[in-house]
Short mmCIF file of C-alpha atoms and ligand atoms in Angstrom, two decimals:
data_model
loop_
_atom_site.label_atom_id
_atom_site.label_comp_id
_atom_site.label_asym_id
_atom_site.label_seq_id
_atom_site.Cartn_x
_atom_site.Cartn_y
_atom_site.Cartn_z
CA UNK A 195 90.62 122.18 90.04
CA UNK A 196 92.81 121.09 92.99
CA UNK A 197 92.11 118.29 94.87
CA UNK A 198 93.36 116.28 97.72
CA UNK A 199 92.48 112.65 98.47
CA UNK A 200 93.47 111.68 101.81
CA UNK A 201 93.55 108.02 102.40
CA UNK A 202 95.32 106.01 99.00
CA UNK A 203 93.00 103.16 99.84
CA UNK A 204 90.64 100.86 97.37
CA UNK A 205 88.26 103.89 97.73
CA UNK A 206 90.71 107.14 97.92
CA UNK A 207 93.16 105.42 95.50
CA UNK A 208 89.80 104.69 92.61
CA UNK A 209 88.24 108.13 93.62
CA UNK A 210 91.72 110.17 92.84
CA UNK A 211 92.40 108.25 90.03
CA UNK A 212 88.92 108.84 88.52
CA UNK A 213 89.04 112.45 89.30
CA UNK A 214 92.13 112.85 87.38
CA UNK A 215 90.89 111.42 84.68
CA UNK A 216 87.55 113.61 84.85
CA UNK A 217 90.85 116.30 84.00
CA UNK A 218 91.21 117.73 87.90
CA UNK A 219 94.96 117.63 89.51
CA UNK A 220 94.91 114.91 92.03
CA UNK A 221 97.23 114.78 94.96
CA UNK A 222 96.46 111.13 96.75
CA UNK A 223 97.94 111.63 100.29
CA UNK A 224 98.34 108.83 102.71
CA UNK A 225 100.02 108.01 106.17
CA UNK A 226 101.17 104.55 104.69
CA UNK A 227 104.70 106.05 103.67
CA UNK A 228 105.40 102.08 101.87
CA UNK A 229 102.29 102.73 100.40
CA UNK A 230 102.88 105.71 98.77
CA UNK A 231 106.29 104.45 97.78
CA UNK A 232 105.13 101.86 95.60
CA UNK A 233 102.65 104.31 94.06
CA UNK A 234 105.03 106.30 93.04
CA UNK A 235 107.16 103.83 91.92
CA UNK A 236 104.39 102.91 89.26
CA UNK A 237 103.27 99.80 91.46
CA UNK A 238 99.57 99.60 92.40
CA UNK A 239 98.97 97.74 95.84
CA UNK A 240 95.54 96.85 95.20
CA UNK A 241 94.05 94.20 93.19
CA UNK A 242 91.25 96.25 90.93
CA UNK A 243 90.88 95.47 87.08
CA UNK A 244 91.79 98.71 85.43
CA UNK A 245 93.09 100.75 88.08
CA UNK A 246 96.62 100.07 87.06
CA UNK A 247 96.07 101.85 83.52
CA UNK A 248 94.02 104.54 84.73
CA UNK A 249 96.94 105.97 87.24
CA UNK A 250 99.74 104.92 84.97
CA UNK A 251 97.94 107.32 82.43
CA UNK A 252 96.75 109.83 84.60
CA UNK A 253 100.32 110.03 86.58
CA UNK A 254 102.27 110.26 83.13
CA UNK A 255 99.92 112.98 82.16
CA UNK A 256 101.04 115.10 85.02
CA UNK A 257 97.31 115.10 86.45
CA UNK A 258 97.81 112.36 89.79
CA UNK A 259 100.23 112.37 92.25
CA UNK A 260 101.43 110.54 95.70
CA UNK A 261 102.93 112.14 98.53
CA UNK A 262 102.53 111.79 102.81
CA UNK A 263 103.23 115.55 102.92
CA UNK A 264 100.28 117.38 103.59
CA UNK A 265 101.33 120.81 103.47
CA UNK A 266 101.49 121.80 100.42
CA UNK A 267 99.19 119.79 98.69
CA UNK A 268 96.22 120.94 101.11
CA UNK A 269 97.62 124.47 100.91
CA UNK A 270 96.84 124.61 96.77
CA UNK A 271 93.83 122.31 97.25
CA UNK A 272 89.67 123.30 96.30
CA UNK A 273 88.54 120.47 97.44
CA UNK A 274 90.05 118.12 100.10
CA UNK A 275 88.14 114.36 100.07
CA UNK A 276 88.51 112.30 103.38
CA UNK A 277 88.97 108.94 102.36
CA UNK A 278 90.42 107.03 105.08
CA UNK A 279 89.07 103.61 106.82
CA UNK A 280 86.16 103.24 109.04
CA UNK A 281 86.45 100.26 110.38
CA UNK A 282 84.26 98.92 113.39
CA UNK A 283 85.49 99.95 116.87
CA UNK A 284 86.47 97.19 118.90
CA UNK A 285 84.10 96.14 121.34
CA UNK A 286 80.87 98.33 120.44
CA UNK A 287 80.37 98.05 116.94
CA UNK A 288 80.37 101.85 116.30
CA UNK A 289 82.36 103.01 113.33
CA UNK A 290 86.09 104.05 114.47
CA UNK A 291 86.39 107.00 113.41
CA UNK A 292 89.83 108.02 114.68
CA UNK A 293 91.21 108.13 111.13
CA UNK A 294 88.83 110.73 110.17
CA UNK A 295 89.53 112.68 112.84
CA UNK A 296 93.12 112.80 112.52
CA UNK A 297 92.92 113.40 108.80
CA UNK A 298 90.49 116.78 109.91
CA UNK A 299 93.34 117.93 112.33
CA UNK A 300 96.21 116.99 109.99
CA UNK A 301 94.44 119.01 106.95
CA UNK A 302 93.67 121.72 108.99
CA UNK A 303 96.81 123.27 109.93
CA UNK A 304 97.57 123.13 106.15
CA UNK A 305 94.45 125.26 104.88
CA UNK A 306 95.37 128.47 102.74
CA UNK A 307 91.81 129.92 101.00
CA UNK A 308 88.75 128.71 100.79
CA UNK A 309 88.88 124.68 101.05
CA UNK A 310 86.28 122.28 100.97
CA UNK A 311 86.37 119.62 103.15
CA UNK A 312 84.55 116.39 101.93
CA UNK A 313 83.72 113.27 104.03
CA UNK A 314 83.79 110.21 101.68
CA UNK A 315 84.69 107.81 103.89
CA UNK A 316 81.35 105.87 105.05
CA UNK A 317 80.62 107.73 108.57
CA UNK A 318 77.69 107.88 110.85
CA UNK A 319 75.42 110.98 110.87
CA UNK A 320 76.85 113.90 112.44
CA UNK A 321 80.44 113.22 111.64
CA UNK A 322 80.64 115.50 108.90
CA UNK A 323 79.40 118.49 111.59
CA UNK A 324 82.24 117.01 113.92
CA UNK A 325 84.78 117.13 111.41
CA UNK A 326 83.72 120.95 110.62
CA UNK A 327 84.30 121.75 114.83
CA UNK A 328 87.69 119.76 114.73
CA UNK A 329 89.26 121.85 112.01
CA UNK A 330 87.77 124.96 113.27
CA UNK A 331 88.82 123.98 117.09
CA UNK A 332 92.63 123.40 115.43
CA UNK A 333 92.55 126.27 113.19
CA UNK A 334 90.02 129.09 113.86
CA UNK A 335 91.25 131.23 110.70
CA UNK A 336 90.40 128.51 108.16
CA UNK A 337 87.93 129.38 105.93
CA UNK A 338 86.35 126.12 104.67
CA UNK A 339 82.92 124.22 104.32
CA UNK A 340 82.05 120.61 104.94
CA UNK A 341 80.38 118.06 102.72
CA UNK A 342 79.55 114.52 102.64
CA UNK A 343 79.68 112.85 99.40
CA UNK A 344 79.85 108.92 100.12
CA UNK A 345 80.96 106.28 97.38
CA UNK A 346 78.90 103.67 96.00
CA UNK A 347 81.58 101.82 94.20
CA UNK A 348 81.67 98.36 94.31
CA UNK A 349 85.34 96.49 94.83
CA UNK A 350 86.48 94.32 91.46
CA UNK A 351 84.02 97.10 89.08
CA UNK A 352 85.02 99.86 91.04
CA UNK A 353 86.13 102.86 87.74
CA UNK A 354 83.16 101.57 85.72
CA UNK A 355 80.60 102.29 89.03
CA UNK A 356 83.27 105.92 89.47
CA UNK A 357 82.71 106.62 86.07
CA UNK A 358 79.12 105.49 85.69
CA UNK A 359 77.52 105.92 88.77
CA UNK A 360 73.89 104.92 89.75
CA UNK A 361 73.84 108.14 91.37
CA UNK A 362 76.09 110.75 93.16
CA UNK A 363 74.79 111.77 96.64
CA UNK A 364 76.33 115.77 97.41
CA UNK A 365 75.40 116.46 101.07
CA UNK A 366 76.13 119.99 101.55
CA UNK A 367 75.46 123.29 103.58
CA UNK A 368 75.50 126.01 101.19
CA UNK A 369 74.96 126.73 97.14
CA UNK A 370 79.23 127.32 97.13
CA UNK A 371 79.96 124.28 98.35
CA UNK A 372 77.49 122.43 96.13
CA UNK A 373 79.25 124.15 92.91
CA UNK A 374 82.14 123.25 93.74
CA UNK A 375 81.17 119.32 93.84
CA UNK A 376 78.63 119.96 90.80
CA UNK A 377 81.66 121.48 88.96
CA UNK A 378 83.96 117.99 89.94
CA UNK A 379 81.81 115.95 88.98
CA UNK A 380 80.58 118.01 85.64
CA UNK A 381 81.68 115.30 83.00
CA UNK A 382 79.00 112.97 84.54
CA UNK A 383 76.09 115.32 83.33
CA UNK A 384 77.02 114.24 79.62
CA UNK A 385 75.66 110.48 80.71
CA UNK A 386 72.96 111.64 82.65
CA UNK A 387 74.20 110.45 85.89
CA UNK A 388 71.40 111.80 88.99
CA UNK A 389 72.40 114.51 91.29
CA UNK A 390 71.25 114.27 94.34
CA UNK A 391 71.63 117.37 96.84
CA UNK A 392 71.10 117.31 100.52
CA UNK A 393 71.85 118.27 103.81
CA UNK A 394 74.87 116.35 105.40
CA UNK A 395 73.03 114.04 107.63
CA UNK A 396 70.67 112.83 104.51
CA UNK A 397 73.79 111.83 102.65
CA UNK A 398 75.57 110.44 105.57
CA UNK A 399 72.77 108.25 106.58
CA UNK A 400 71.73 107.55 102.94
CA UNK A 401 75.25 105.81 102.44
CA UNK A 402 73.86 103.39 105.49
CA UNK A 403 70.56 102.40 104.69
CA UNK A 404 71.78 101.55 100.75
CA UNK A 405 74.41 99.07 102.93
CA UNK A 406 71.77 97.88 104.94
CA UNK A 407 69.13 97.08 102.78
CA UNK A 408 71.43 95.19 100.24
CA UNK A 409 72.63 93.03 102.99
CA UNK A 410 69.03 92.50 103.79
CA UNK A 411 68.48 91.30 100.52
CA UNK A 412 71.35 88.44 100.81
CA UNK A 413 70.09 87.65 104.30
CA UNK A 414 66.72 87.11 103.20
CA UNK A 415 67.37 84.99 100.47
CA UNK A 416 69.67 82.95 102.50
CA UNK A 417 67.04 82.29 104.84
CA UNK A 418 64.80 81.51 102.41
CA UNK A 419 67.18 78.96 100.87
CA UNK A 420 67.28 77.40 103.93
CA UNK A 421 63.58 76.80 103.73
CA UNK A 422 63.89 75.69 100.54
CA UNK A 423 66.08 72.79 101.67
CA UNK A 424 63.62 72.21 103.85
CA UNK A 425 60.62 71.79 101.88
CA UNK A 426 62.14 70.94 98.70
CA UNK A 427 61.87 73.76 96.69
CA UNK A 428 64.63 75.31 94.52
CA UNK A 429 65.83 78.95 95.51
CA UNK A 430 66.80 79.79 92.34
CA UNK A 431 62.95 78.94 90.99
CA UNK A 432 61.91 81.39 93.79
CA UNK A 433 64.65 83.77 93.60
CA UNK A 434 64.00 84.57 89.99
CA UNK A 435 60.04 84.46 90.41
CA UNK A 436 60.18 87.00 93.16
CA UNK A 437 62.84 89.08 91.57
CA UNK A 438 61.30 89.58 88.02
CA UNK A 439 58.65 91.66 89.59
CA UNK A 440 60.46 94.82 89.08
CA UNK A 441 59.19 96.24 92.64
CA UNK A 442 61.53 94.15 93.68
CA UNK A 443 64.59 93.66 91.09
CA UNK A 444 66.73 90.50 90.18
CA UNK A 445 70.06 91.90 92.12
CA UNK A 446 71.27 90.59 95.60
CA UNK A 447 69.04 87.28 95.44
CA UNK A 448 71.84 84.96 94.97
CA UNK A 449 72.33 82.68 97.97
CA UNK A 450 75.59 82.19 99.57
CA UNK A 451 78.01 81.74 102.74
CA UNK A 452 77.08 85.18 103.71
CA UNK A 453 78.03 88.55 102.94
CA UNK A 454 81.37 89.82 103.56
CA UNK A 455 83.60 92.43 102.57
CA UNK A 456 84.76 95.75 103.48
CA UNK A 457 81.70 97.41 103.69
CA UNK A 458 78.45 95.24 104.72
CA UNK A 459 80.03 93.57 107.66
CA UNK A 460 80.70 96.50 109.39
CA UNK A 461 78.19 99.52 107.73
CA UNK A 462 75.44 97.13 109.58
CA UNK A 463 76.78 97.17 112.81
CA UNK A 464 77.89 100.68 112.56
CA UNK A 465 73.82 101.73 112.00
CA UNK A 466 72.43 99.54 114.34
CA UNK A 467 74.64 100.93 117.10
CA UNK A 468 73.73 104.89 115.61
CA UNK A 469 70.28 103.56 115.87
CA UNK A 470 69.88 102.63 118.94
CA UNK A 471 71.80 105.57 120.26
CA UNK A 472 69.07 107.64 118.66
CA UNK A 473 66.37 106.11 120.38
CA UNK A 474 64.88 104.31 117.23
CA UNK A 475 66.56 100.36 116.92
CA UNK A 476 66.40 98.97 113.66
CA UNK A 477 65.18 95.31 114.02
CA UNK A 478 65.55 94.45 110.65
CA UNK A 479 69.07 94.80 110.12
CA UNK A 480 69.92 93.70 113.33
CA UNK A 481 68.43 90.32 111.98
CA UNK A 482 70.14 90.50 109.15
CA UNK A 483 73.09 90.68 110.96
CA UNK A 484 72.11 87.68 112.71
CA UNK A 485 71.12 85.63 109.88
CA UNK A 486 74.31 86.21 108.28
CA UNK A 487 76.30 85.13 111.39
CA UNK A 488 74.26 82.03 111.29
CA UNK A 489 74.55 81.45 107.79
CA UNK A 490 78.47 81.14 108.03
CA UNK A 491 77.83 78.61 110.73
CA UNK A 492 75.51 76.46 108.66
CA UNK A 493 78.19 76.67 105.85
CA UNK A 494 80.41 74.79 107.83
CA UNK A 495 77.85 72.30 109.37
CA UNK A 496 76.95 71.78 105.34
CA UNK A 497 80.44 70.94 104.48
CA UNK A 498 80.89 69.04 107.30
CA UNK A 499 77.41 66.83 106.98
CA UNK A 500 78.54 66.45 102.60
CA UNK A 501 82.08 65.18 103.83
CA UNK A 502 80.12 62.16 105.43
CA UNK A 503 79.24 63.81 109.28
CA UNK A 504 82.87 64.59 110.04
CA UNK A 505 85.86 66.27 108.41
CA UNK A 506 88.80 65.08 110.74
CA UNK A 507 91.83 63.95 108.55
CA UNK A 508 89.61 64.83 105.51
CA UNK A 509 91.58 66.88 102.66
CA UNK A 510 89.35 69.60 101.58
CA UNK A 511 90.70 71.86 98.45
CA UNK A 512 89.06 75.24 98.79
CA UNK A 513 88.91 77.46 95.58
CA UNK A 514 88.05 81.25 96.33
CA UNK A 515 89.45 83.02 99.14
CA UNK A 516 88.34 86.52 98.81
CA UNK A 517 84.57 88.20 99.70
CA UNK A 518 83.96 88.16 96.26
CA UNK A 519 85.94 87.71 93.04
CA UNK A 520 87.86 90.51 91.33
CA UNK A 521 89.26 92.02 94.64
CA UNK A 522 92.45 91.11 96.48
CA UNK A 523 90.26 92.58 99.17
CA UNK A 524 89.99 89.67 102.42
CA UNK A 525 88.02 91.73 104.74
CA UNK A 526 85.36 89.66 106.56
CA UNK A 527 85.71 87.41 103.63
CA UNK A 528 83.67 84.22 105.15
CA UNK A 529 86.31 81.75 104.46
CA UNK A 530 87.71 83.85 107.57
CA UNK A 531 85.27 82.06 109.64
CA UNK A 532 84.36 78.78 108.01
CA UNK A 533 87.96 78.08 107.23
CA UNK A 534 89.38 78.04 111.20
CA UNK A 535 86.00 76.02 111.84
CA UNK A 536 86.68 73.47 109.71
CA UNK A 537 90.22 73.21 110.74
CA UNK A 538 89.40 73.31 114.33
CA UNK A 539 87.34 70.03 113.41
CA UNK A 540 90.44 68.43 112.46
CA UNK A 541 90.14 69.15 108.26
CA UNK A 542 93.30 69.23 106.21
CA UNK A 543 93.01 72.28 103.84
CA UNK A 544 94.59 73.41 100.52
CA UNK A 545 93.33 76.82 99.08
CA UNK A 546 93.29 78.34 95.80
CA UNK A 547 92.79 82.16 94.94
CA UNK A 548 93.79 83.47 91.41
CA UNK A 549 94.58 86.57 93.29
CA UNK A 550 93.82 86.61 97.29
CA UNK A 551 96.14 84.20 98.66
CA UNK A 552 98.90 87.01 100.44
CA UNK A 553 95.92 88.79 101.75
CA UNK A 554 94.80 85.40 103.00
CA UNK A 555 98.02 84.38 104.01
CA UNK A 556 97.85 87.43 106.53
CA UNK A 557 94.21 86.66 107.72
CA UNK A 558 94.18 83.07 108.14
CA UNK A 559 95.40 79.92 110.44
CA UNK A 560 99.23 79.26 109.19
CA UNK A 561 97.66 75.63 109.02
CA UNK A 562 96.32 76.06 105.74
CA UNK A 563 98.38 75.32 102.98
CA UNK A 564 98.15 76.99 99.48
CA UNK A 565 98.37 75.91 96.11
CA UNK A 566 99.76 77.85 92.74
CA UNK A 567 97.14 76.06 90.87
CA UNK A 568 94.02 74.66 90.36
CA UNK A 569 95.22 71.33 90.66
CA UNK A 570 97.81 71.43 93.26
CA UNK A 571 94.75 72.52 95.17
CA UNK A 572 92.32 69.77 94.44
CA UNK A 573 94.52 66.65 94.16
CA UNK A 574 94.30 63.68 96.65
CA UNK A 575 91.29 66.22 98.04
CA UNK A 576 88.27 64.00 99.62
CA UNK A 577 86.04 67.23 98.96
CA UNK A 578 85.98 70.70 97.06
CA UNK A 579 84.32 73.71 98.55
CA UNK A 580 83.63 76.13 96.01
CA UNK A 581 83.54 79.54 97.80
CA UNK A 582 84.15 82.32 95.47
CA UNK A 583 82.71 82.23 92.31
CA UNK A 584 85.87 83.59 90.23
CA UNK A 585 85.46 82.93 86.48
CA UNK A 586 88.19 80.67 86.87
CA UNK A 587 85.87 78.15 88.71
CA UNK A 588 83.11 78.80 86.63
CA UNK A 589 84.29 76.50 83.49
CA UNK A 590 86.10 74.09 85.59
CA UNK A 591 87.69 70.42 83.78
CA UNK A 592 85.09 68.40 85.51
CA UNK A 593 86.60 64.94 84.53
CA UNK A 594 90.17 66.02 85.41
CA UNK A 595 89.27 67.47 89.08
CA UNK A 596 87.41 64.20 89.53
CA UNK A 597 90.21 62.02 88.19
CA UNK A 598 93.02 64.16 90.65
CA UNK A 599 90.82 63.96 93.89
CA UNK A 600 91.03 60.79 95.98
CA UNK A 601 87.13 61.57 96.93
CA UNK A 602 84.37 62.65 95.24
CA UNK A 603 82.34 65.48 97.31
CA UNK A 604 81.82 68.99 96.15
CA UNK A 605 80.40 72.21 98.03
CA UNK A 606 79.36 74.54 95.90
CA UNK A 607 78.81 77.06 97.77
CA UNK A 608 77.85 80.00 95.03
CA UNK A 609 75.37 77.49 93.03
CA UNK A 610 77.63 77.82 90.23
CA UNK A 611 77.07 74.04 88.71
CA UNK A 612 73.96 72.08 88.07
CA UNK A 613 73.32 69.25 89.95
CA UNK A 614 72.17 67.06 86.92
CA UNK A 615 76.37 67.60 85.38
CA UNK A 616 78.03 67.05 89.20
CA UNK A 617 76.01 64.12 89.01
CA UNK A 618 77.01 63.10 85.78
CA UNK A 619 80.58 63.27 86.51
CA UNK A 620 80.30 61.48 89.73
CA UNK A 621 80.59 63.99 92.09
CA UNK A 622 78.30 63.72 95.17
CA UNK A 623 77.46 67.50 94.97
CA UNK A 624 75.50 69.93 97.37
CA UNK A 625 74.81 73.80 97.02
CA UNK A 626 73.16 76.19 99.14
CA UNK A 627 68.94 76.20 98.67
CA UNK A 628 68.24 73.74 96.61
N1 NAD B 735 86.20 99.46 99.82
C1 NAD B 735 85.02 99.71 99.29
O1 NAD B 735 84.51 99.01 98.41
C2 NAD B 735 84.24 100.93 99.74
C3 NAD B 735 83.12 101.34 99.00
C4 NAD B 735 82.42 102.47 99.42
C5 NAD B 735 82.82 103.15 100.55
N2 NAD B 735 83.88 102.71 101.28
C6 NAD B 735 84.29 103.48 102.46
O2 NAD B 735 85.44 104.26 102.12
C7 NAD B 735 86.30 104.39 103.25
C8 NAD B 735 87.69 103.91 102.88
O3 NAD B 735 87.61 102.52 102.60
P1 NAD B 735 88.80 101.73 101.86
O4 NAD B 735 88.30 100.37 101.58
O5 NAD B 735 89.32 102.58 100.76
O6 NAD B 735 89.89 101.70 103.06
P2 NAD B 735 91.42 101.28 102.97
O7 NAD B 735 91.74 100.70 104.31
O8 NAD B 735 91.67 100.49 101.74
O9 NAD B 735 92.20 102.66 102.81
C9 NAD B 735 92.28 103.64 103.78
C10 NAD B 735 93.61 104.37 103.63
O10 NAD B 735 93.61 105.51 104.48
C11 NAD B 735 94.94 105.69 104.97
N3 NAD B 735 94.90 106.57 106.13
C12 NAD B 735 94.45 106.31 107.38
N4 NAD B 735 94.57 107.39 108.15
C13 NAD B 735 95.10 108.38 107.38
C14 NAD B 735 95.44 109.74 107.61
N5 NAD B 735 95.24 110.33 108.78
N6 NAD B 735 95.95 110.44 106.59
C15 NAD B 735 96.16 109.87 105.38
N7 NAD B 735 95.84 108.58 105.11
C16 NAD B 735 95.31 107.85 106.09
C17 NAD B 735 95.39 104.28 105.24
O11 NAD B 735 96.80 104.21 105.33
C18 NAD B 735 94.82 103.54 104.02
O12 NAD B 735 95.75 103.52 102.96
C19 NAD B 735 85.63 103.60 104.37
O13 NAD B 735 84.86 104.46 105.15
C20 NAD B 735 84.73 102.63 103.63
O14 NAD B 735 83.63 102.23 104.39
C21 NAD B 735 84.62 101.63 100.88
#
């Protein structure tokens, strides 16, 4: 089978790569000529364990290519993927979809044969139906089909959720186009991985509401954290007493400084806006939205309040850049926020990131200094903030951070440590809920 990734993204890049090595030839297209240099080159400009194997193998094997020439590659191609960003318009919170849009007109000049034309970028229902009237407004000849098939993959596990998916969502209009997807995706019947077929706006909107209700989950434990500061309790007593009760699961009860990322950020504002422009407002995730906004906030008034009520001329070494560890990616990562807040306050900062820190370099104040290491980060520091939980941090030399740092306060603000050892080794310590 043919097919044609357009967009050499974290999702495009993962997808193409995966499909090659389900045995399909894989043509990864992308605007980003740089981009699609260094791919080529060998030279993988994403952080994402495993990815650097799979298209080394897959390219040497003939099966995965780069290019930023459509023609041809649509021309030859089955099945054409639409992988490009979505990110939130400015101003409205819709989801931009300009880039899908120009991908539609782009590939359609190009089609030869019957083509099917596959929305995995995350887009709002209906787009899939808009995408079918752009390529038949720019090329009334084509003969083609539209699907929606939206990715589930997580950043920093991203081949092992490709390769072993929860489930595979096929939104299509017709029993041709959902062979050809069924037929892609064939190797996953051998581990049992669900099907699920539907019409396109079930899939789109599916994609949404799995978003949604994750981020729901992190909100509502971080609110409930907050109460548990409150009254004393310990969130992860509750957290693991509510999510033992397998109607409700253990997964996304972890409290934090907020969700972040590529996707939740801006998949909730995208549905509450295609919510209330259907007449039907979803309050719940427009509090979740809320609560996480706040949450960020509180993060900084809690490093603020451990560093004695004020952070002005305080050195604080910050370990963790990205949304999560495992990813390069920096995208609404919320040391985007509570890092300018605490140097607006007047805090000196030093971060550490074992792999983040260009991406952060790009994102963040050019006040903020970085450090190679561990310790260049931490020494003559009045405070650590722990913000990503990277394994790195999760074994850290207790004694020899304390015995670098001129003060003794530590955020930890992924509930990584026990108080009882902070305590022990003289740190005044604080974490979120408990
Ligand atoms: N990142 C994730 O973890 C994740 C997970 C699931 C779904 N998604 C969704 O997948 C989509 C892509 O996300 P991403 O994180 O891979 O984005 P990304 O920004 O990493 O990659 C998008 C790529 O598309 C390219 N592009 C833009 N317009 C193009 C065009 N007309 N032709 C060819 N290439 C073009 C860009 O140059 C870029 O390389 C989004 O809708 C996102 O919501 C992302």
């Amino acid at each position: 089978m043919n097919v044609v990734m357009i967009g050499a993204g974290y999702v495009g890049l993962v997808s193409g790569a995966c499909f090659a090595e389900f045995g399909a030839n894989v043509t990864c297209l992308d605007v980003d000529a740089e981009k699609i240099e260094a791919l080529r080159g060998g030279r993988i400009p994403i952080y994402e364990p495993g990815l650097d194997d799979l298209v080394h193998r897959n390219a040497q094997a003939g099966r995965l290519c780069f290019s930023t020439e459509f023609a041809d590659a649509v021309g030859d191609a089955d099945l054409v993927f639409i992988a490009v960003g979505t990110p939130t318009r400015r101003g409205d919170g819709h989801a931009d979809l300009k880039y899908v849009y120009a991908a539609a007109t782009q590939v359609a000049a190009h089609l030869k044969g019957y083509t099917l034309i596959v929305d995995k970028s995350t887009v709002p229902v209906g787009t899939a139906r808009e995408v079918k009237r752009v390529i038949r407004e720019a090329n009334p000849q084509a003969d083609f089909d539209v699907a929606s098939n939206p990715e589930f993959l997580r950043e920093g596990s991203a081949i092992n959720d490709f390769m072993r998916p929860d489930r595979v969502v096929l939104g299509v209009e017709n029993p041709r186009a959902e062979a050809l997807l069924r037929e892609l995706y064939r190797p996953l019947y051998r581990i049992e991985a669900p099907i699920l077929v539907t019409d396109l706006e079930s899939a789109e909107l599916t994609k949404y509401a799995a978003n949604a209700f994750l981020a729901t989950k992190i909100s509502f434990i971080n609110e409930v954290a907050l109460l548990c500061e409150q009254v004393g309790a310990d969130v992860h007593a509750v957290a693991r007493g509510m999510g033992l009760d397998g109607r409700i699961g253990k997964k996304f009860l972890h409290p934090g400084p907020g969700y972040g990322g590529s996707c939740f950020p801006k998949d909730t504002l995208a549905l509450i806006r295609m919510a209330h422009d259907a007449g039907t407002p979803l309050r719940i995730v427009e509090a979740v939205v809320a609560v996480n906004t706040s949450q960020k906030e509180r993060m900084v008034e809690k490093i603020t309040e451990a560093l004695g009520g004020s952070v002005k001329g305080k050195k604080v070494a910050v370990l963790g850049l990205t949304f999560k560890p495992e990813t390069d990616d920096m995208r609404d990562a919320p040391a985007l926020t509570i890092l300018p807040a605490l140097l607006e306050r007047g805090a000196h900062i030093r971060a550490h990131d074992p792999v983040g820190m260009d991406e952060a370099r790009k994102e963040l104040p050019a006040a903020i200094e970085y450090a190679d290491t561990i310790d260049d980060a931490v020494a003559d520091a009045d405070g650590i903030v722990l913000m990503t939980e990277w394994n790195q941090y999760r074994g850290l030399d207790l004694e020899r951070l304390k015995s670098l740092m001129r003060g003794n306060v530590f955020v930890d603000l992924r509930n990584v440590y026990e108080r009882p050892t902070m305590q022990a080794h003289g740190f005044a310590y604080s974490c979120v809920g408990r």
